[in-house]
Every structure is written in structure tokens, then in C-alpha cells.
Short mmCIF file of C-alpha atoms in Angstrom, two decimals:
data_model
loop_
_atom_site.label_atom_id
_atom_site.label_comp_id
_atom_site.label_asym_id
_atom_site.label_seq_id
_atom_site.Cartn_x
_atom_site.Cartn_y
_atom_site.Cartn_z
CA MET A 1020 165.87 187.39 -87.19
CA ASN A 1021 163.11 185.64 -89.12
CA VAL A 1022 164.37 182.20 -90.16
CA HIS A 1023 162.59 182.25 -93.53
CA HIS A 1024 164.11 185.65 -94.36
CA LEU A 1025 167.52 184.53 -93.16
CA LEU A 1026 167.58 181.46 -95.36
CA SER A 1027 166.46 183.45 -98.37
CA ASP A 1028 169.38 185.80 -97.85
CA VAL A 1029 171.80 182.94 -97.35
CA ALA A 1030 170.56 181.08 -100.41
CA SER A 1031 171.17 184.11 -102.59
CA GLU A 1032 174.87 183.70 -101.71
CA SER A 1033 174.70 179.98 -102.57
CA ASN A 1034 175.50 179.33 -98.96
CA ARG A 1035 173.18 177.79 -96.37
CA ILE A 1036 175.74 177.82 -93.56
CA HIS A 1037 175.51 181.15 -91.78
CA HIS A 1038 177.69 180.38 -88.77
CA SER A 1039 181.45 180.53 -88.94
CA ALA A 1040 182.12 177.64 -86.55
CA PHE A 1041 180.20 175.30 -88.86
CA ARG A 1042 181.73 176.73 -92.04
CA ASN A 1043 185.15 175.81 -90.68
CA LYS A 1044 184.08 172.17 -90.47
CA ILE A 1045 183.07 171.73 -94.13
CA VAL A 1046 184.63 168.58 -95.58
CA SER A 1047 183.87 166.01 -98.25
CA ALA A 1048 181.67 163.01 -97.49
CA GLU A 1049 184.73 160.78 -97.83
CA GLU A 1050 186.50 162.76 -95.14
CA ALA A 1051 183.42 162.82 -92.92
CA VAL A 1052 183.03 159.03 -92.79
CA GLN A 1053 186.52 158.71 -91.32
CA HIS A 1054 184.80 159.63 -88.05
CA ILE A 1055 182.72 156.42 -88.27
CA HIS A 1056 184.38 153.23 -87.04
CA ALA A 1057 183.58 149.53 -87.13
CA GLY A 1058 181.14 148.63 -84.37
CA ASP A 1059 179.81 152.17 -83.98
CA THR A 1060 176.14 152.81 -83.40
CA VAL A 1061 175.15 155.26 -86.13
CA ALA A 1062 171.87 157.18 -86.08
CA ILE A 1063 170.82 158.76 -89.37
CA SER A 1064 168.05 161.13 -90.35
CA GLY A 1065 165.18 160.17 -92.59
CA PHE A 1066 161.59 159.01 -92.30
CA ALA A 1067 160.07 157.21 -95.28
CA SER A 1068 162.05 158.52 -98.26
CA ALA A 1069 162.45 162.10 -97.04
CA GLY A 1070 165.43 163.63 -95.29
CA THR A 1071 167.83 160.70 -95.65
CA PRO A 1072 171.52 161.73 -95.87
CA LYS A 1073 172.48 161.93 -99.54
CA ALA A 1074 176.30 161.80 -99.45
CA VAL A 1075 177.61 160.36 -96.19
CA THR A 1076 175.85 157.00 -96.26
CA PRO A 1077 177.02 156.15 -99.82
CA ALA A 1078 180.53 157.15 -98.77
CA LEU A 1079 180.20 154.94 -95.69
CA ALA A 1080 179.08 151.99 -97.83
CA ASP A 1081 182.10 152.51 -100.06
CA ARG A 1082 184.42 152.65 -97.06
CA ILE A 1083 182.94 149.41 -95.71
CA ARG A 1084 183.31 147.75 -99.11
CA ARG A 1085 186.98 148.70 -99.32
CA SER A 1086 187.60 147.60 -95.73
CA ARG A 1087 186.05 144.21 -96.36
CA ALA A 1088 188.05 143.80 -99.56
CA SER A 1089 191.19 144.22 -97.49
CA GLY A 1090 190.02 141.58 -95.02
CA ALA A 1091 188.71 143.86 -92.26
CA ASP A 1092 185.36 143.22 -90.59
CA PHE A 1093 183.41 146.50 -90.72
CA ALA A 1094 179.75 146.91 -89.79
CA VAL A 1095 177.69 149.38 -87.78
CA ASN A 1096 174.46 149.39 -85.83
CA LEU A 1097 171.97 151.53 -87.74
CA LEU A 1098 169.22 153.56 -86.05
CA THR A 1099 166.73 155.63 -88.06
CA GLY A 1100 163.38 157.37 -87.78
CA ALA A 1101 161.54 154.69 -89.74
CA SER A 1102 162.36 153.47 -93.23
CA VAL A 1103 164.85 155.57 -95.17
CA ALA A 1104 165.55 156.07 -98.86
CA SER A 1105 165.77 152.54 -100.26
CA ASP A 1106 169.12 153.11 -101.99
CA THR A 1107 170.69 154.05 -98.67
CA GLU A 1108 169.62 150.89 -96.91
CA ARG A 1109 170.39 148.73 -99.94
CA MET A 1110 173.94 150.05 -100.30
CA LEU A 1111 174.75 149.34 -96.66
CA ALA A 1112 173.05 145.93 -96.69
CA GLU A 1113 174.79 144.83 -99.89
CA VAL A 1114 178.20 145.22 -98.25
CA ASP A 1115 177.01 143.51 -95.03
CA GLY A 1116 177.54 146.82 -93.31
CA ILE A 1117 174.66 146.61 -90.81
CA SER A 1118 174.95 144.48 -87.67
CA LEU A 1119 171.76 145.69 -86.04
CA ARG A 1120 168.82 147.61 -87.49
CA MET A 1121 166.14 149.55 -85.61
CA PRO A 1122 163.20 150.45 -85.70
CA TYR A 1123 161.68 149.91 -89.19
CA GLN A 1124 162.89 148.84 -92.61
CA ALA A 1125 161.34 148.47 -96.03
CA GLU A 1126 164.14 147.36 -98.36
CA PRO A 1127 164.38 143.85 -99.90
CA THR A 1128 168.16 143.39 -99.49
CA ALA A 1129 168.05 144.27 -95.81
CA ARG A 1130 164.91 142.17 -95.37
CA ARG A 1131 166.65 139.11 -96.79
CA SER A 1132 169.57 139.59 -94.39
CA ILE A 1133 167.20 139.94 -91.44
CA ASN A 1134 165.23 136.83 -92.34
CA ALA A 1135 168.46 134.90 -92.95
CA GLY A 1136 169.61 135.82 -89.45
CA SER A 1137 172.72 137.70 -90.59
CA MET A 1138 171.33 141.11 -89.53
CA ASP A 1139 169.75 141.66 -86.12
CA TYR A 1140 166.52 143.60 -86.31
CA VAL A 1141 164.55 145.14 -83.45
CA ASP A 1142 160.97 145.98 -84.46
CA ILE A 1143 159.36 148.44 -82.04
CA HIS A 1144 156.58 151.00 -81.87
CA LEU A 1145 157.85 154.26 -83.32
CA SER A 1146 156.64 156.22 -80.32
CA HIS A 1147 159.01 154.15 -78.15
CA VAL A 1148 162.22 154.85 -80.06
CA ALA A 1149 163.30 158.11 -78.43
CA GLN A 1150 162.69 156.88 -74.90
CA GLN A 1151 164.46 153.56 -75.44
CA VAL A 1152 167.50 155.29 -76.96
CA TRP A 1153 167.63 157.79 -74.10
CA GLU A 1154 167.47 154.89 -71.65
CA GLY A 1155 170.41 153.20 -73.37
CA TYR A 1156 168.65 150.08 -74.62
CA TYR A 1157 170.88 150.17 -77.72
CA GLY A 1158 174.04 151.23 -75.98
CA HIS A 1159 175.89 154.44 -76.70
CA VAL A 1160 175.05 156.38 -79.89
CA ASP A 1161 178.51 157.09 -81.27
CA ILE A 1162 177.61 159.32 -84.19
CA ALA A 1163 174.57 160.90 -85.83
CA VAL A 1164 174.33 161.85 -89.50
CA VAL A 1165 171.53 164.38 -89.94
CA GLU A 1166 170.36 166.23 -93.04
CA VAL A 1167 169.31 169.86 -92.55
CA SER A 1168 168.44 172.62 -94.98
CA GLY A 1169 170.49 175.34 -93.35
CA ILE A 1170 172.31 176.66 -90.30
CA THR A 1171 171.35 180.02 -88.84
CA GLU A 1172 173.83 182.63 -87.68
CA THR A 1173 173.04 181.63 -84.09
CA GLY A 1174 174.00 178.02 -84.82
CA GLU A 1175 170.54 176.45 -84.90
CA LEU A 1176 169.61 173.94 -87.59
CA ILE A 1177 166.73 174.29 -90.04
CA PRO A 1178 165.22 170.82 -90.67
CA SER A 1179 164.63 169.43 -94.14
CA ALA A 1180 161.63 167.42 -95.39
CA SER A 1181 161.38 165.11 -92.38
CA ILE A 1182 162.00 165.32 -88.66
CA GLY A 1183 161.60 161.74 -87.42
CA ASN A 1184 164.01 161.13 -84.54
CA ASN A 1185 166.49 163.86 -85.49
CA LYS A 1186 165.98 165.86 -82.31
CA THR A 1187 166.88 162.80 -80.27
CA TRP A 1188 169.88 161.92 -82.45
CA LEU A 1189 171.29 165.43 -82.11
CA ASP A 1190 170.83 165.31 -78.34
CA VAL A 1191 172.25 161.88 -77.56
CA ALA A 1192 175.02 161.31 -80.13
CA GLU A 1193 178.62 161.78 -79.05
CA LYS A 1194 179.60 163.11 -82.50
CA ILE A 1195 177.52 164.64 -85.28
CA ILE A 1196 177.94 164.92 -89.04
CA LEU A 1197 175.62 167.43 -90.69
CA GLU A 1198 174.58 167.34 -94.32
CA VAL A 1199 173.38 170.75 -95.45
CA ASN A 1200 171.16 170.21 -98.49
CA SER A 1201 170.67 173.36 -100.54
CA TRP A 1202 168.07 171.62 -102.73
CA VAL A 1203 165.47 171.93 -99.97
CA PRO A 1204 163.41 175.09 -100.65
CA THR A 1205 164.30 177.98 -98.37
CA ALA A 1206 160.57 178.51 -97.90
CA MET A 1207 160.42 175.15 -96.09
CA ALA A 1208 161.68 177.05 -93.02
CA GLY A 1209 158.80 177.56 -90.64
CA ILE A 1210 156.92 174.37 -91.50
CA HIS A 1211 158.50 172.55 -88.56
CA ASP A 1212 157.49 172.40 -84.90
CA VAL A 1213 160.29 170.90 -82.80
CA TYR A 1214 159.16 170.31 -79.23
CA TYR A 1215 161.76 170.16 -76.46
CA GLY A 1216 159.44 169.55 -73.52
CA THR A 1217 159.50 165.76 -73.31
CA ALA A 1218 161.24 164.08 -70.38
CA LEU A 1219 161.75 160.64 -68.91
CA PRO A 1220 159.76 159.45 -65.90
CA PRO A 1221 159.26 160.67 -63.22
CA HIS A 1222 159.64 164.15 -64.72
CA ARG A 1223 157.08 163.96 -67.53
CA LYS A 1224 154.53 166.69 -68.08
CA PRO A 1225 151.43 166.72 -70.30
CA ILE A 1226 151.97 167.47 -73.99
CA MET A 1227 149.92 170.64 -74.42
CA LEU A 1228 148.67 169.92 -77.89
CA THR A 1229 144.88 170.07 -78.12
CA ALA A 1230 144.31 170.71 -81.83
CA VAL A 1231 146.02 169.39 -84.94
CA GLU A 1232 147.28 172.84 -85.93
CA ASP A 1233 148.71 173.74 -82.51
CA ARG A 1234 152.39 174.64 -82.40
CA ILE A 1235 154.14 173.90 -79.15
CA GLY A 1236 157.83 174.05 -80.06
CA GLN A 1237 160.31 175.93 -82.23
CA THR A 1238 161.11 175.82 -85.93
CA THR A 1239 164.74 174.74 -85.55
CA PHE A 1240 166.91 172.05 -83.94
CA ARG A 1241 169.36 172.88 -81.17
CA VAL A 1242 172.85 171.41 -81.37
CA ASP A 1243 176.05 171.60 -79.38
CA PRO A 1244 178.61 172.96 -81.91
CA ASP A 1245 181.41 171.11 -80.14
CA LYS A 1246 179.80 167.77 -81.03
CA VAL A 1247 179.71 168.56 -84.75
CA VAL A 1248 182.80 166.97 -86.29
CA ALA A 1249 181.98 167.50 -89.97
CA VAL A 1250 179.66 169.43 -92.26
CA VAL A 1251 179.00 168.14 -95.77
CA GLU A 1252 177.32 170.28 -98.42
CA THR A 1253 174.87 168.62 -100.81
CA ASN A 1254 172.35 169.62 -103.43
CA ALA A 1255 170.16 166.57 -104.06
CA ARG A 1256 166.43 166.01 -104.13
CA ASP A 1257 164.77 163.46 -101.91
CA SER A 1258 164.10 160.01 -103.30
CA ALA A 1259 160.51 159.73 -104.44
CA SER A 1260 158.09 157.36 -102.76
CA GLY A 1261 156.40 154.99 -105.16
CA LEU A 1262 152.78 155.80 -105.90
CA THR A 1263 150.51 153.11 -107.31
CA PRO A 1264 147.17 154.37 -108.63
CA PRO A 1265 144.19 152.91 -106.74
CA ASP A 1266 142.85 149.76 -108.39
CA ALA A 1267 139.34 148.27 -108.20
CA VAL A 1268 140.14 146.42 -104.97
CA SER A 1269 141.52 149.46 -103.14
CA GLN A 1270 138.62 151.57 -104.39
CA ALA A 1271 136.15 149.00 -103.04
CA ILE A 1272 137.90 149.05 -99.66
CA ALA A 1273 137.76 152.86 -99.67
CA SER A 1274 134.06 152.78 -100.50
CA HIS A 1275 133.34 150.61 -97.45
CA VAL A 1276 135.36 152.98 -95.25
CA LEU A 1277 133.55 156.05 -96.54
CA ASP A 1278 130.14 154.42 -96.08
CA PHE A 1279 131.16 153.56 -92.53
CA PHE A 1280 132.04 157.20 -91.85
CA GLU A 1281 128.55 158.23 -92.96
CA HIS A 1282 127.05 155.59 -90.70
CA GLU A 1283 129.02 156.92 -87.74
CA VAL A 1284 127.95 160.47 -88.55
CA SER A 1285 124.30 159.38 -88.66
CA ARG A 1286 124.69 157.76 -85.23
CA GLY A 1287 126.23 160.93 -83.80
CA ARG A 1288 129.62 159.33 -83.18
CA LEU A 1289 131.50 161.54 -85.66
CA PRO A 1290 131.07 165.26 -86.37
CA ALA A 1291 129.05 165.74 -89.53
CA ASP A 1292 131.28 168.36 -91.09
CA SER A 1293 134.91 167.54 -90.34
CA LEU A 1294 134.80 164.00 -88.87
CA LEU A 1295 137.82 163.57 -86.53
CA PRO A 1296 141.55 163.83 -87.34
CA LEU A 1297 142.62 161.13 -89.79
CA GLN A 1298 145.68 158.90 -89.72
CA SER A 1299 146.50 156.48 -92.49
CA GLY A 1300 149.37 154.32 -93.57
CA ILE A 1301 151.18 154.50 -96.89
CA GLY A 1302 149.87 152.84 -100.05
CA ASN A 1303 147.22 152.76 -102.74
CA VAL A 1304 144.43 151.85 -100.30
CA ALA A 1305 145.19 154.93 -98.22
CA ASN A 1306 145.27 157.08 -101.35
CA ALA A 1307 141.95 155.60 -102.49
CA VAL A 1308 140.36 156.61 -99.17
CA LEU A 1309 141.73 160.13 -99.58
CA GLN A 1310 140.37 160.35 -103.12
CA GLY A 1311 136.96 159.29 -101.86
CA LEU A 1312 137.02 161.94 -99.16
CA ASP A 1313 137.74 164.58 -101.77
CA ALA A 1314 134.53 163.67 -103.58
CA GLY A 1315 132.50 163.47 -100.37
CA PRO A 1316 130.53 165.96 -98.30
CA HIS A 1317 133.14 166.61 -95.61
CA LYS A 1318 135.25 169.75 -95.69
CA GLY A 1319 137.71 171.29 -93.28
CA LEU A 1320 139.14 167.88 -92.43
CA THR A 1321 142.33 167.48 -90.43
CA CYS A 1322 145.07 164.87 -90.49
CA TYR A 1323 147.34 163.81 -87.63
CA SER A 1324 149.64 161.14 -89.00
CA GLU A 1325 153.23 160.11 -89.67
CA VAL A 1326 153.58 160.89 -93.36
CA ILE A 1327 151.96 163.12 -95.93
CA GLN A 1328 151.46 161.59 -99.37
CA ASP A 1329 150.44 163.09 -102.70
CA GLY A 1330 146.77 162.52 -101.95
CA MET A 1331 146.97 164.74 -98.89
CA LEU A 1332 148.50 167.57 -100.92
CA HIS A 1333 145.59 167.23 -103.33
CA LEU A 1334 143.04 167.44 -100.49
CA ILE A 1335 144.76 170.49 -99.02
CA LYS A 1336 144.91 172.23 -102.37
CA HIS A 1337 141.20 171.65 -102.94
CA GLY A 1338 140.18 172.74 -99.44
CA THR A 1339 138.94 169.33 -98.32
CA VAL A 1340 141.68 169.17 -95.69
CA ARG A 1341 142.25 172.29 -93.64
CA PHE A 1342 145.42 171.22 -91.84
CA ALA A 1343 147.75 168.22 -91.73
CA SER A 1344 150.33 167.28 -89.09
CA ALA A 1345 153.01 164.64 -89.72
CA THR A 1346 156.69 163.95 -89.22
CA SER A 1347 157.65 163.48 -92.88
CA LEU A 1348 156.69 164.04 -96.49
CA ALA A 1349 156.50 160.76 -98.47
CA LEU A 1350 155.87 162.10 -101.96
CA SER A 1351 156.19 160.87 -105.52
CA GLU A 1352 158.23 162.80 -108.09
CA ALA A 1353 155.09 164.71 -109.06
CA GLY A 1354 154.28 165.32 -105.41
CA ILE A 1355 157.74 166.68 -104.70
CA ASP A 1356 157.42 169.06 -107.64
CA GLU A 1357 153.98 170.15 -106.43
CA LEU A 1358 155.25 170.83 -102.92
CA VAL A 1359 158.32 172.74 -104.10
CA SER A 1360 156.34 174.82 -106.59
CA ASN A 1361 153.75 175.84 -104.00
CA ILE A 1362 155.69 175.66 -100.75
CA ASP A 1363 154.49 179.06 -99.50
CA PHE A 1364 150.90 177.78 -99.68
CA TYR A 1365 151.54 174.37 -98.12
CA ARG A 1366 153.59 175.86 -95.28
CA GLU A 1367 150.37 177.43 -94.00
CA HIS A 1368 148.54 174.08 -93.93
CA ILE A 1369 151.22 171.56 -92.88
CA VAL A 1370 153.37 171.08 -89.81
CA LEU A 1371 156.16 168.53 -89.34
CA ARG A 1372 156.90 167.32 -85.79
CA PRO A 1373 159.32 164.91 -84.09
CA GLN A 1374 157.94 161.37 -84.28
CA GLU A 1375 157.78 161.14 -80.49
CA ILE A 1376 155.05 163.80 -80.83
CA SER A 1377 153.44 162.71 -84.13
CA ASN A 1378 152.99 159.23 -82.59
CA HIS A 1379 152.53 160.22 -78.96
CA PRO A 1380 149.85 158.03 -77.29
CA GLU A 1381 148.62 160.87 -75.08
CA VAL A 1382 148.09 163.18 -78.05
CA VAL A 1383 146.55 160.45 -80.22
CA ARG A 1384 144.02 159.69 -77.47
CA ARG A 1385 143.23 163.34 -76.77
CA LEU A 1386 142.64 164.31 -80.41
CA GLY A 1387 140.43 161.28 -81.09
CA ILE A 1388 142.30 159.98 -84.11
CA ILE A 1389 140.63 157.80 -86.75
CA ALA A 1390 143.41 155.27 -87.36
CA MET A 1391 143.48 153.46 -90.71
CA ASN A 1392 146.35 151.04 -91.22
CA GLY A 1393 147.20 148.14 -93.47
CA MET A 1394 147.57 144.52 -92.41
CA LEU A 1395 148.87 141.28 -93.84
CA GLU A 1396 146.14 139.18 -92.26
CA ALA A 1397 143.56 139.04 -89.49
CA ASP A 1398 142.04 136.06 -87.77
CA ILE A 1399 138.39 135.33 -87.15
CA TYR A 1400 138.53 136.92 -83.71
CA GLY A 1401 140.15 140.18 -84.77
CA ASN A 1402 143.84 139.65 -83.99
CA VAL A 1403 145.98 141.30 -86.67
CA ASN A 1404 149.37 140.39 -88.13
CA SER A 1405 150.89 143.36 -89.94
CA THR A 1406 154.55 142.32 -90.05
CA HIS A 1407 155.31 138.61 -90.57
CA VAL A 1408 154.72 136.46 -93.66
CA MET A 1409 153.74 132.93 -92.63
CA GLY A 1410 154.48 133.91 -89.05
CA THR A 1411 158.26 133.93 -89.34
CA LYS A 1412 159.54 136.20 -92.12
CA ILE A 1413 159.51 139.92 -91.39
CA MET A 1414 158.04 142.14 -94.10
CA ASN A 1415 158.68 145.71 -92.95
CA GLY A 1416 157.80 146.26 -89.31
CA ILE A 1417 155.04 147.50 -87.03
CA GLY A 1418 155.97 151.15 -87.54
CA GLY A 1419 153.48 153.49 -85.94
CA SER A 1420 150.34 151.43 -86.52
CA GLY A 1421 150.27 150.23 -82.92
CA ASP A 1422 150.65 153.76 -81.57
CA PHE A 1423 147.47 154.77 -83.35
CA ALA A 1424 145.51 151.51 -83.12
CA ARG A 1425 145.84 151.20 -79.36
CA ASN A 1426 145.14 154.87 -78.63
CA GLY A 1427 142.90 156.09 -81.45
CA TYR A 1428 139.18 156.83 -81.21
CA LEU A 1429 138.58 154.41 -84.08
CA SER A 1430 140.99 151.62 -85.03
CA MET A 1431 140.59 150.25 -88.56
CA PHE A 1432 142.73 147.69 -90.41
CA LEU A 1433 142.46 147.45 -94.20
CA SER A 1434 143.59 144.80 -96.68
CA PRO A 1435 142.58 143.00 -99.85
CA SER A 1436 140.89 139.73 -98.90
CA THR A 1437 143.46 137.64 -100.79
CA ALA A 1438 147.07 137.80 -101.94
CA LYS A 1439 149.30 135.91 -104.37
CA GLY A 1440 146.58 135.61 -106.97
CA GLY A 1441 144.08 134.25 -104.48
CA SER A 1442 146.32 131.54 -103.03
CA ILE A 1443 146.55 133.36 -99.68
CA SER A 1444 143.56 134.43 -97.61
CA SER A 1445 143.97 137.53 -95.47
CA ILE A 1446 141.31 136.13 -93.12
CA VAL A 1447 142.53 133.00 -91.33
CA PRO A 1448 141.51 130.89 -88.30
CA MET A 1449 144.46 132.13 -86.24
CA VAL A 1450 147.24 134.54 -87.13
CA PRO A 1451 150.69 132.98 -86.54
CA HIS A 1452 152.08 136.33 -85.39
CA VAL A 1453 150.15 138.99 -83.47
CA ASP A 1454 150.99 142.69 -83.75
CA HIS A 1455 147.57 144.06 -82.76
CA THR A 1456 145.35 142.05 -80.46
CA GLU A 1457 141.60 141.72 -80.74
CA HIS A 1458 141.38 144.37 -78.01
CA ASP A 1459 142.94 147.00 -80.31
CA THR A 1460 141.00 146.08 -83.45
CA GLN A 1461 137.62 147.72 -83.86
CA VAL A 1462 136.99 147.49 -87.60
CA LEU A 1463 138.31 145.18 -90.34
CA VAL A 1464 137.85 146.09 -94.00
CA THR A 1465 138.51 144.20 -97.24
CA GLU A 1466 137.05 144.72 -100.68
CA GLN A 1467 134.40 142.17 -99.65
CA GLY A 1468 133.00 144.36 -96.88
CA LEU A 1469 133.46 145.90 -93.46
CA ALA A 1470 133.27 144.10 -90.12
CA ASP A 1471 132.45 146.32 -87.15
CA LEU A 1472 133.67 144.32 -84.15
CA ARG A 1473 132.79 146.80 -81.44
CA GLY A 1474 130.64 145.33 -78.71
CA LEU A 1475 130.84 141.77 -80.03
CA SER A 1476 131.97 138.68 -78.11
CA PRO A 1477 134.55 136.40 -79.80
CA ARG A 1478 131.96 133.92 -81.11
CA ARG A 1479 129.91 136.70 -82.65
CA ARG A 1480 133.03 138.38 -84.06
CA SER A 1481 134.07 135.22 -85.90
CA ARG A 1482 130.87 135.11 -87.94
CA VAL A 1483 130.94 138.82 -88.77
CA VAL A 1484 134.59 138.69 -89.88
CA ILE A 1485 134.00 135.67 -92.11
CA ASP A 1486 130.75 136.89 -93.66
CA LYS A 1487 131.86 140.49 -94.19
CA CYS A 1488 135.59 140.29 -94.95
CA ALA A 1489 136.63 136.83 -96.14
CA HIS A 1490 136.84 136.03 -99.83
CA PRO A 1491 134.05 133.67 -100.99
CA ASP A 1492 136.68 131.04 -101.89
CA TYR A 1493 137.55 130.72 -98.19
CA ARG A 1494 134.28 131.33 -96.36
CA ASP A 1495 133.10 127.72 -96.26
CA ALA A 1496 136.42 126.49 -94.88
CA LEU A 1497 136.41 129.22 -92.23
CA HIS A 1498 132.81 128.52 -91.19
CA ASP A 1499 133.67 124.82 -91.04
CA TYR A 1500 136.59 125.58 -88.74
CA VAL A 1501 134.36 127.64 -86.42
CA ALA A 1502 131.66 124.98 -86.34
CA ARG A 1503 134.15 122.24 -85.46
CA ALA A 1504 135.86 124.39 -82.84
CA GLU A 1505 132.57 125.28 -81.16
CA SER A 1506 131.40 121.65 -81.18
CA VAL A 1507 134.22 120.52 -78.95
CA ALA A 1508 133.22 119.88 -75.36
CA ASP A 1509 134.25 122.81 -73.17
CA ALA A 1510 135.10 124.90 -76.27
CA GLY A 1511 135.65 127.95 -74.12
CA HIS A 1512 135.25 131.66 -74.60
CA THR A 1513 137.35 131.78 -77.80
CA PRO A 1514 136.94 128.38 -79.51
CA HIS A 1515 139.98 127.03 -81.35
CA LEU A 1516 141.22 123.69 -82.62
CA LEU A 1517 144.90 123.97 -81.77
CA GLY A 1518 145.82 121.21 -84.19
CA ASP A 1519 144.06 123.00 -87.06
CA ALA A 1520 144.43 126.65 -86.08
CA LEU A 1521 147.39 127.22 -88.44
CA SER A 1522 146.24 124.74 -91.09
CA PHE A 1523 145.75 127.49 -93.69
CA HIS A 1524 149.39 128.51 -93.36
CA GLN A 1525 150.69 124.95 -93.31
CA ARG A 1526 148.68 124.12 -96.41
CA PHE A 1527 150.24 127.09 -98.21
CA LEU A 1528 153.73 125.98 -97.23
CA ASP A 1529 152.97 122.44 -98.39
CA THR A 1530 151.04 123.15 -101.60
CA GLY A 1531 151.49 126.82 -102.49
CA SER A 1532 147.87 127.67 -101.72
CA MET A 1533 145.66 128.03 -98.65
CA ARG A 1534 142.73 126.63 -100.59
CA LEU A 1535 141.49 123.16 -99.72
#
């Protein structure tokens, strides 16, 4: 039976659960969380703001709060796809309910706990999550809480607005709680491509995905009904992702990126019509680049990324983007409304995949992805820090940027040249934390300009980075550092003054500004 047709029929009965074995397990969220115990490793659905459980995690936070009030120590290890809806993470962090967090977070309360050392945090490449969980790096997964939009009469699960690591959670967890969210449009069925062909070494086979629009899996999740201990019915929209309109700085960065694309087309390194598949992080810089593409000459573009934002919907609607592949929808309130109102149209131009496929190094390399990701800072030789403030305090995490930077056809890192009102330079002598080495960084872009580092030795890179990307307030100090480092006898291949290499950061800690 056609899944889309089936869900339409089910929805007309105000019932998304079309299998009797699952209907018999319907309980309240408060009853469902009784299956979760202190010390459990809990894997939940969600990637960015989409697909996070709406009822079970608040009920779990309440249970932890009541347990702690009675003197019991109650916390869990929390595994996710990437970040989840901020309220979910905040509620659990506020009650000290998370012992260990993996693989990515983006919520201030949790971040404070991590940086205070009261919450363990493991920051890893998103493409590594499924394999490491399968291999048992995080112990046994006791229970998975996964949002779906329906259950077919054969017992398969229709995903909601994100896939993330849900396939893995359903496979490895000892027990499963399902949230069936009837808010998700029935027409969402069919937008998913869940691939079951991955394996651990030495049994791996090539991922047979050669074009962005290829479908290599099925539209539903498989699940062992015996592992499902509870089914919770919800009707709640996804939390909206914040959307900041592009400002002058982000528009300037986008302009440099778009000019660079034209340069690469003129040199024959990018196709003139459709470029190559695009990947970009979340934020106003990424949206500014997308806006620029919409006004440019390229049509029939494709996207192979982790998330789809409002800007991508706009490009699809206007025909600039032909097809987009991701693992989640990270939309604003307006974007959610646009998707829901026109889901039949977008289903023909979007596919959502498991993140082990959306971020798969083999596929990223084969498709020739143009990777555009944000950074906190870069040093004069092209090493990039995208996760740690002042080298020690985690911001969010590496996410999937490394998956795309290391394996993409083009690797670009974008950032304003300064932060904190100009008191921090994003171009420094040496980054105090390295997420992406100089070997993975091809292009750096700030509003000041674009530094193409391909084919340049370290000494040549330093001058290009400073002249093209550094803010004028910091250029003299950076050139002075390079001159002094190179003047030292036996300065070496990559000249540094180890006593001064982190002087920008130390000066900020001492005075509140990196400026001399």
C-alpha cells in the first residue's frame, strides 16, 4: 500500500497508528518515562530543532526534578543526532539531568554545565556517531525516544521532519519509546530515504549514491515491535530555528563567495550552469550566500547538506535550486508554515537521509561538494578553530563541518573579521584550539575579503590571510608578528614565536581586548 495514501486514510480517523500491537502500547508521557532509570543511556531523535520528542523529554525532566527533590541522584547519558530543540536540552540541564552529552549541543544552560565540568561532553564528527555507537564506545544504549509521524499497518515507522541518527537508535536500543506526532503533515511521507546498507568493517560496501537526487533506501524505519515499550501520541509543531536577516557584514562575506564562484567558473573549475552541490552551515551568513545565489546567473543548483533552512525553500520555490538533500529541516516559524502549506511541491525537490549518509565522507568526495562552514577564528597559516572560545570554553561543537571540509571539493570557512564590538580578531597568530588543520582549509572569507590558500606555502599563506581577511585594526600587529617570527634564526617552515603565538588571546583575557 502506498505510504502517502495510507497516512491520509489514517489521519482522517484522527489516528496515525495503524498497527494493533502499537495501539495496545499507547500510554501517557508520564507513564512512558517510568521505563527510563537513573544512569541509563538515552538516545533521542532530533537534528537542529526538528523532530525532537515533544512530550517524553519534558516528562523525564519533571521526573528527575522530583527525584532530586526527594534526595535521589538521577541523571542520564544523552545521545542525539546533533543539537535538539533548545527547550528540551535546557529542561534536562536545569535539573542536572545529563551526565554525558554527545555529539553536539547548542544550548546555553548545557554549555555552562559542560564548561564548568559538571557535564561530560564528547564532541565528534557527526559522520562518526553511528559507527561509534555500534562499536559500543558509549556503552549500552538502554532506551531510545524517537518521534515519528505515523505507523503503517505493517509496523514500519514514517519519519517526521528529521532523520538524524534515528535509524541507528531504533536498531541498537534495548527499549524504545515512540512519539507519534499527528501535527506532521501526512504528505511528508515519501520525502525520506532511509538506507539500510551500511555495515562495520570488514563488511562495508560502496554507498551507491552518485547524484544528489538519488534514492537508495526506503521511506520508512524498521523496528522490532517487541522492543517498543510505550507509544505516546502528540500533536505539536516543531520548535522554530531562529532566523536573523543578513546584515551588511554577512552580505559582504556572501559577495566575496559569489565572486569567487564566478572566478572558478571562468577558470573551468566549476560548471558554468549549476556549479557543484552546495553545503552550508546554519546562520545569517549562509542565508546571505543563498540570497546572492538567487539573484545570480546559476540555475538548477543542487544542495547536499545537513539542514535545510528558509533560504533553501526560497531557492527551490524560485527554481534556482533543483534538488536538496539533507537530514533535517531547520526552519523558522514562517519557513515551517511555508513547508506545511506546500508540502506536495517540496516533497518532489527534497530528500531527508540518515546523517551517516548525509555526512558520509565517501559520498561527499564523490559528489564534489562545495563546503561552506562558519568558524570562530583562523590563524595566519589556515588552521581553524570552530568550537572553543579562548581555546578552552566549548561553544557548540564541530558538528558536520569536518566531514565536509576534509572531503569536499572546495573547503571554505566564513566569519566576520571581528567579534565583541571589535575587541576580538577572528584572524590570530595561532589558534589555541584546532578543529580543521591548514591541510583541510582551502579558502578563508571575512567581510574584508577572500583568501585563496590553495597552492601556497605557509609563509605565503600568512601574508594572504592577513591582507585579505584580517580587520585593518589588527593587520599591523599580525604583520609585525610574522616579521619577527621569520627573523629568528632557523625560523623553519612555519615560523612562530612560541612565547607570543597566543598573545592576542592572553591580551584579551588580561584587558578585554586583543588590540595592542
